[in-house]
Short mmCIF file of C-alpha atoms in Angstrom, two decimals:
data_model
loop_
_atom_site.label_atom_id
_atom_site.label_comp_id
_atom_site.label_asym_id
_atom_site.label_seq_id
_atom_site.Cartn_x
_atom_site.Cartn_y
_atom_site.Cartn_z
CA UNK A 1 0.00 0.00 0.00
CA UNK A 2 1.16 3.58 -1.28
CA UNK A 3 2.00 6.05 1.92
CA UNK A 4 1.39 9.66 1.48
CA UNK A 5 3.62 12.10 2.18
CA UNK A 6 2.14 12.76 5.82
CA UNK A 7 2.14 9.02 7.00
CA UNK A 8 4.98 7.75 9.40
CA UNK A 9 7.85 6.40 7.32
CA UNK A 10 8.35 2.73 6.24
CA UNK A 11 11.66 2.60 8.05
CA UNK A 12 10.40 2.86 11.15
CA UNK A 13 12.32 5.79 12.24
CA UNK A 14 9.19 7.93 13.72
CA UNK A 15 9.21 10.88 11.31
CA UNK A 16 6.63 11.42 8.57
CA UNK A 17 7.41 9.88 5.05
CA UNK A 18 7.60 13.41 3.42
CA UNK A 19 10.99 14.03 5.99
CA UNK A 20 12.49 10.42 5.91
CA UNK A 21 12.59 8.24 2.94
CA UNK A 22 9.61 9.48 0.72
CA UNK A 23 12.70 11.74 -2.10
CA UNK A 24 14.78 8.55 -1.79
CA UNK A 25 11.77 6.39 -2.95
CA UNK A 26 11.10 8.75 -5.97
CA UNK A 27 15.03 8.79 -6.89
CA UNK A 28 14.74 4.58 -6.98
CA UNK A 29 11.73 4.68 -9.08
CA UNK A 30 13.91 6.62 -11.99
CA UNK A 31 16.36 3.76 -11.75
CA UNK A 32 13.87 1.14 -11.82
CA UNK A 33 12.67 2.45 -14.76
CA UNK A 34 16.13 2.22 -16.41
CA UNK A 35 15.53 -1.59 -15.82
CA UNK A 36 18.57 -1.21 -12.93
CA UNK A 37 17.86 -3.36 -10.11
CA UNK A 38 17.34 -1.69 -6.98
CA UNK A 39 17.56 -2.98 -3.09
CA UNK A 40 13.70 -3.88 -1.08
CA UNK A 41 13.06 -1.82 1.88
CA UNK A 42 13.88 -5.16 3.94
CA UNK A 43 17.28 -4.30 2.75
CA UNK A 44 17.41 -0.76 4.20
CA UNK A 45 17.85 -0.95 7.67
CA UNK A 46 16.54 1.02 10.55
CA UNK A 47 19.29 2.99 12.73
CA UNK A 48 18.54 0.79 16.06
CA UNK A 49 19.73 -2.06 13.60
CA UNK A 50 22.53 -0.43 12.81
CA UNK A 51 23.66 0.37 16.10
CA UNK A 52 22.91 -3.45 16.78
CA UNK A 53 25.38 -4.93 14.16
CA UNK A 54 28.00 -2.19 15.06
CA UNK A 55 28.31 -4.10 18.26
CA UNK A 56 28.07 -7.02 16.69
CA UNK A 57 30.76 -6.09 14.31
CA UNK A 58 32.87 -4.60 16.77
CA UNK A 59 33.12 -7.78 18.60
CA UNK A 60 34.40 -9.60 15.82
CA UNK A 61 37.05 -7.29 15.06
CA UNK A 62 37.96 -7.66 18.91
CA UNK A 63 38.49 -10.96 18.79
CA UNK A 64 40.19 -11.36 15.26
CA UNK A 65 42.46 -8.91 17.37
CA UNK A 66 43.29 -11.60 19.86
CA UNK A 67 43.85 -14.34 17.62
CA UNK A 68 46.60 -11.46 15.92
CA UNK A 69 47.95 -11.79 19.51
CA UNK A 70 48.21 -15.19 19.69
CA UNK A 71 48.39 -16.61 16.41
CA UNK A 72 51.59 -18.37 15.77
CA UNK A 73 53.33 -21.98 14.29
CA UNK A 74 52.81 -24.40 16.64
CA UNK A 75 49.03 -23.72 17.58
CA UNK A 76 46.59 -25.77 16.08
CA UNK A 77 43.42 -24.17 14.02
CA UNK A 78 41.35 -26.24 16.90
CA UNK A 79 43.32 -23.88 19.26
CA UNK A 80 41.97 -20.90 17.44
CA UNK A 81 38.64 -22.27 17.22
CA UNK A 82 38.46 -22.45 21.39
CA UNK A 83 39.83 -19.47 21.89
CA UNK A 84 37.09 -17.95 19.52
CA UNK A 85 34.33 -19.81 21.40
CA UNK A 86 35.48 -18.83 24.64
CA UNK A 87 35.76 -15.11 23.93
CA UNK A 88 32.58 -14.76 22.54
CA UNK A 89 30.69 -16.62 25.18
CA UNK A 90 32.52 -14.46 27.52
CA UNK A 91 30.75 -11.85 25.58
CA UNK A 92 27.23 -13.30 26.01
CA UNK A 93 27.33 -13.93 21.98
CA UNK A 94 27.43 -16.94 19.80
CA UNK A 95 28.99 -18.35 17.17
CA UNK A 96 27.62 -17.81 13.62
CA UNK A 97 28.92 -20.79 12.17
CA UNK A 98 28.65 -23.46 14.49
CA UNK A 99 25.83 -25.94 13.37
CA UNK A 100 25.47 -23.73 10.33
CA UNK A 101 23.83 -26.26 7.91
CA UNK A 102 25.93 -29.43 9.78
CA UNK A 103 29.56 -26.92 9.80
CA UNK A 104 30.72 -28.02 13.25
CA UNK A 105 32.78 -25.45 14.53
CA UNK A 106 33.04 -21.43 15.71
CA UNK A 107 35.30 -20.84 12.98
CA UNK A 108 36.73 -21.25 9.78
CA UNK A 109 40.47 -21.19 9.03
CA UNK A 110 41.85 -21.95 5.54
CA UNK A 111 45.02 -22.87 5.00
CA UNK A 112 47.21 -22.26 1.88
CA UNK A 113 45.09 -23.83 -0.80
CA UNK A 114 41.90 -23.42 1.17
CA UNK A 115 39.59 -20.78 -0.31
CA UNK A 116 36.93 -20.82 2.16
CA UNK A 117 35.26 -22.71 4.84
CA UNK A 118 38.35 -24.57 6.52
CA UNK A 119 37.42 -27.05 9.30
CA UNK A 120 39.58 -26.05 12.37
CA UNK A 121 41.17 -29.40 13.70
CA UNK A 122 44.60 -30.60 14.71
CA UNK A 123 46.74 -29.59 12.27
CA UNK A 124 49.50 -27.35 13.48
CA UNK A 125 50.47 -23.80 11.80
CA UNK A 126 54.18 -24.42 9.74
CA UNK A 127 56.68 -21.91 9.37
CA UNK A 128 55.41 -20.46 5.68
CA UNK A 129 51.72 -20.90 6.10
CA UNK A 130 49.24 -18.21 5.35
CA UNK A 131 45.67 -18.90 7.00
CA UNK A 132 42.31 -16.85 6.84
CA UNK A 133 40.60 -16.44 9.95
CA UNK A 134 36.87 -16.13 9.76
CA UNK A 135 35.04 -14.99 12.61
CA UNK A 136 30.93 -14.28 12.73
CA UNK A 137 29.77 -13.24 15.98
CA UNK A 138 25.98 -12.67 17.20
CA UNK A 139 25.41 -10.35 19.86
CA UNK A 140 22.03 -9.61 20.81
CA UNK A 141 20.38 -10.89 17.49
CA UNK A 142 22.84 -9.00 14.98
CA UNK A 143 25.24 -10.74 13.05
CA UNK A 144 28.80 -9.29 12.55
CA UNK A 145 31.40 -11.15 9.72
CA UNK A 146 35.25 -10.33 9.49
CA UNK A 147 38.28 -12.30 8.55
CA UNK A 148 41.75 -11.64 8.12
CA UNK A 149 44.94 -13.59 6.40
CA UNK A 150 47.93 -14.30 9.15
CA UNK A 151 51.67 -14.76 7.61
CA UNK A 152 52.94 -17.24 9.91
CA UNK A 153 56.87 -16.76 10.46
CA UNK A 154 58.49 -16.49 7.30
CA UNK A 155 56.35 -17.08 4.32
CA UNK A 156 57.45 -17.30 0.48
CA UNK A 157 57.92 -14.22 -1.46
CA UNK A 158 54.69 -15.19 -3.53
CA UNK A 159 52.82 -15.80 -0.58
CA UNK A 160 53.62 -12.40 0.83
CA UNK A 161 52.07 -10.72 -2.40
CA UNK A 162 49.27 -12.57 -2.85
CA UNK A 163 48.35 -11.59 1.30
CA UNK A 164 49.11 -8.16 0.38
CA UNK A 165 47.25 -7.56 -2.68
CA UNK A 166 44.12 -9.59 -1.49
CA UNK A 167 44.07 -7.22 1.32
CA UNK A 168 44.23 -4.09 -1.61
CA UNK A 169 41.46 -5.43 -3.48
CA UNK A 170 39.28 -5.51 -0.11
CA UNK A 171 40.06 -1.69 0.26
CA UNK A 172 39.81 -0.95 -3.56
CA UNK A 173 36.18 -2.53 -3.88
CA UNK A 174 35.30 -0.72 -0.09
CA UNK A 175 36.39 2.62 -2.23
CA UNK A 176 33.49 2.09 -4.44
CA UNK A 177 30.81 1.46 -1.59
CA UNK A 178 29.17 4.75 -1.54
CA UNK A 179 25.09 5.45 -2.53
CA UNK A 180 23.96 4.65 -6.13
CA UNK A 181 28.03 3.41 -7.17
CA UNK A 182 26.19 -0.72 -7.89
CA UNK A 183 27.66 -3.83 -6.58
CA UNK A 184 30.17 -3.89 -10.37
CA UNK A 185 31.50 -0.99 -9.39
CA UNK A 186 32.94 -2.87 -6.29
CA UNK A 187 33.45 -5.92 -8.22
CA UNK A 188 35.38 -4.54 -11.35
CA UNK A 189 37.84 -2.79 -9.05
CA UNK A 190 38.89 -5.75 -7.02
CA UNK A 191 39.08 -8.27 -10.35
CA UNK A 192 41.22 -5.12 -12.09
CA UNK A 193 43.38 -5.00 -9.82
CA UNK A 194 43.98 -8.83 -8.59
CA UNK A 195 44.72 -9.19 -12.45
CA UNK A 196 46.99 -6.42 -12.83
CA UNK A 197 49.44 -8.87 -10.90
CA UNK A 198 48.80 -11.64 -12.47
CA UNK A 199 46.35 -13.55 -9.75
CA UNK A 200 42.59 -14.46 -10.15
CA UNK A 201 38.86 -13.94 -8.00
CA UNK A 202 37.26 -16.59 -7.11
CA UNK A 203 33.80 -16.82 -9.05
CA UNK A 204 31.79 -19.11 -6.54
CA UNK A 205 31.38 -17.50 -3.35
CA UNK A 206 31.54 -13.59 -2.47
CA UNK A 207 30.12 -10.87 -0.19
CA UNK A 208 26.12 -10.96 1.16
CA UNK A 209 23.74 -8.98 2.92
CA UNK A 210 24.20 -9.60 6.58
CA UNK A 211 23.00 -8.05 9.93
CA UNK A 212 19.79 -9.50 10.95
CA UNK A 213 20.88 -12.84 9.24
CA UNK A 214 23.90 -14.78 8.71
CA UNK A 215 23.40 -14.67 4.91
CA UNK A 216 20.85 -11.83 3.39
CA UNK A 217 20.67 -10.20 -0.43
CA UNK A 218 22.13 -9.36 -1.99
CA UNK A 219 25.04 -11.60 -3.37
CA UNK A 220 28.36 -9.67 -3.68
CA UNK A 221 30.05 -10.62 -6.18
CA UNK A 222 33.74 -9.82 -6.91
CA UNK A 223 34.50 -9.99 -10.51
CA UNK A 224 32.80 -8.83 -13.82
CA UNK A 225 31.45 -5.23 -15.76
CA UNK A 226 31.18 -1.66 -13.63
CA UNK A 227 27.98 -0.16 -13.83
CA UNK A 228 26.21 -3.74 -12.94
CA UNK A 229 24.08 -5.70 -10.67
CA UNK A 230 22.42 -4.18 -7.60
CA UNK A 231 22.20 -0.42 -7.06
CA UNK A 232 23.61 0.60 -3.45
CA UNK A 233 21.53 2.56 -1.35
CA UNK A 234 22.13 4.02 2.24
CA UNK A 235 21.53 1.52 5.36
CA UNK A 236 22.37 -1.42 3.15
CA UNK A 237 24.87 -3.47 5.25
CA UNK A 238 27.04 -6.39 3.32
CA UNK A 239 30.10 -7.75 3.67
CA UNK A 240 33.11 -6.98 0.44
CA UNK A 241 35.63 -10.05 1.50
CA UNK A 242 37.27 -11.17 -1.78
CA UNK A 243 39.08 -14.62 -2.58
CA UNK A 244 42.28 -14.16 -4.90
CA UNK A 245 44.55 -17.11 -6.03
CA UNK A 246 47.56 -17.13 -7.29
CA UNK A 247 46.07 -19.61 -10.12
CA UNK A 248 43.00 -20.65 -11.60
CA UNK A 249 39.95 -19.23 -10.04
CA UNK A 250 38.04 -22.47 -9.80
CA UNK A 251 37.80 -24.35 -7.38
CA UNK A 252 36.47 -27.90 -5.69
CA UNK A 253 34.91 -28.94 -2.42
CA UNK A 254 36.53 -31.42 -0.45
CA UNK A 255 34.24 -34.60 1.00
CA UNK A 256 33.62 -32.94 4.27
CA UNK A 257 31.33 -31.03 2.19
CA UNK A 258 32.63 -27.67 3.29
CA UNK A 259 36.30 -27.81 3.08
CA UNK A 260 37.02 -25.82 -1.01
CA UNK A 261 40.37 -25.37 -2.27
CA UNK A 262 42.01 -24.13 -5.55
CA UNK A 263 41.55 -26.64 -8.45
CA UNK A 264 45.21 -26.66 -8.98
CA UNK A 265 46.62 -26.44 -5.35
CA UNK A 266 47.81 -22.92 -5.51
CA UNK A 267 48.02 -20.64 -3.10
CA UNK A 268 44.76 -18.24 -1.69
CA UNK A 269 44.33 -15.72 0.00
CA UNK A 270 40.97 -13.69 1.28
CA UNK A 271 40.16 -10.64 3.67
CA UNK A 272 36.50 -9.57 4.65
CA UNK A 273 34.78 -6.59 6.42
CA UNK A 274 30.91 -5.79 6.82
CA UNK A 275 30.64 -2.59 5.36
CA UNK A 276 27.54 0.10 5.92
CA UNK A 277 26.52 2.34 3.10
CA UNK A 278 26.74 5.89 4.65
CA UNK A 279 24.97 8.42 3.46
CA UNK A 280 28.25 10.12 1.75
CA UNK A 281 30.34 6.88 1.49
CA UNK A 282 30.97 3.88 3.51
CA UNK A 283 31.10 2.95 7.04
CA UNK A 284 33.56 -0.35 7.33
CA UNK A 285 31.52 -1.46 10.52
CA UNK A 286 34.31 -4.48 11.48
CA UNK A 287 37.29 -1.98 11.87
#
């Protein structure tokens, strides 16, 4: 049903549609028109839902900060995944990931040739590994997703710029996270640039809605054309978190049936942050 301009705003924010979201919802119909998909309201959120996956967000970046602390060769990824579990139950928050669809731990950590979704167990951390640490915490009902790469001891000179330029293309794609840029605009930067040096994006998995749920619309994808896919409004939280190989970008799923690695064993390397679309440019909400 249509509101008029003296009705209280959709959003829920209290003040009358004409004050709050009623020029923003005239500006959207132009690009609809255009055929240029645009975001539901369900995708906007409301600034006490903001303020809820700040904290959320917050958390997570607290605790990849103690596995920075601790992180060395020698500790096992089931280490890291206790120490995660313990420090967000000391919060009062939960895992995100545990019992996802059957995953059975707080964490993931890839290793190497692990793209994503790395089963923490007892394998130790070797002089020369690189390994993503994925953290998801919920606080209060809000969801907040991070991860970072680690460099343990020495690592090979390849290694190093793979870690390093993954970590540009998160920054470079965040650059284009401002209202009405569209998700291409973050993708094209971050493929540009991971094939400037010679590496590939991974095509399978990318960024999502998040905030409210562990996985929400839209799909962020990380390669292809500027000036595609969704249009980028403010209050739209999502995660950028890119996954750059040294290789191919294809990959395959081990039989644990989470477990995906490079096709041809090469290296990978990813970094993630939940982002906010500000109303001039971009909030990164997990730094």
């Amino acid at each position: 049903m249509a509101l008029s301009r003296n009705d209280s705003c959709w959003c829920g924010s209290g003040k009358k549609y004409k004050k709050c979201h009623m020029e923003q919802d005239l500006y959207l119909e132009d690009f609809k028109r255009k055929g240029i998909l645009v975001p539901e309201r369900k995708l906007i959120k409301t600034e006490a839902q903001i303020e809820g996956i700040r904290r959320s967000c917050q958390l997570t970046k607290s605790i990849l900060n103690l596995v920075e602390e601790r992180i060395e060769a020698g500790i096992s990824t089931a280490e890291i995944d206790r120490w995660v579990n313990d420090a967000l139950a000391a919060a009062g928050a939960y895992p995100a990931t545990l019992n996802y669809q059957g995953f059975p731990a707080s964490v993931c950590t890839s290793i190497n040739e692990v793209i994503c979704h790395g089963i923490p167990s007892a394998r130790k951390l070797k002089e020369g590994d690189i390994v993503n640490v994925d953290i998801t915490s919920i606080l209060d009902g809000y969801y907040g997703d991070a991860s970072r790469m680690f460099m343990i001891g020495e690592v090979s000179a390849e290694a190093k710029k793979l870690v390093q330029v993954a970590r540009e293309c998160l920054y470079l794609g965040i650059e284009q996270v401002k209202p009405f840029n569209r998700i291409g605009d973050i993708a094209f930067a971050i493929e540009q640039h991971a094939n400037k040096h010679g590496f590939s994006v991974v095509r399978d998995f990318g960024g999502h809605g998040v905030g409210l749920e562990f996985h929400e619309d839209p799909f962020v994808q990380h390669y292809g054309p500027q000036d595609s896919g969704m249009l980028l409004v403010p209050n739209m939280v999502f995660t950028v978190e890119p996954m750059v190989n040294v290789g191919t970008y294809r990959c395959r799923k081990l039989d644990d049936g989470w477990t995906t690695i490079t096709a041809d064993n090469s290296l990978s390397a990813q970094w993630e942050h939940t982002v906010r679309v500000s109303e001039n440019g971009v909030e990164v909400m997990t730094e």
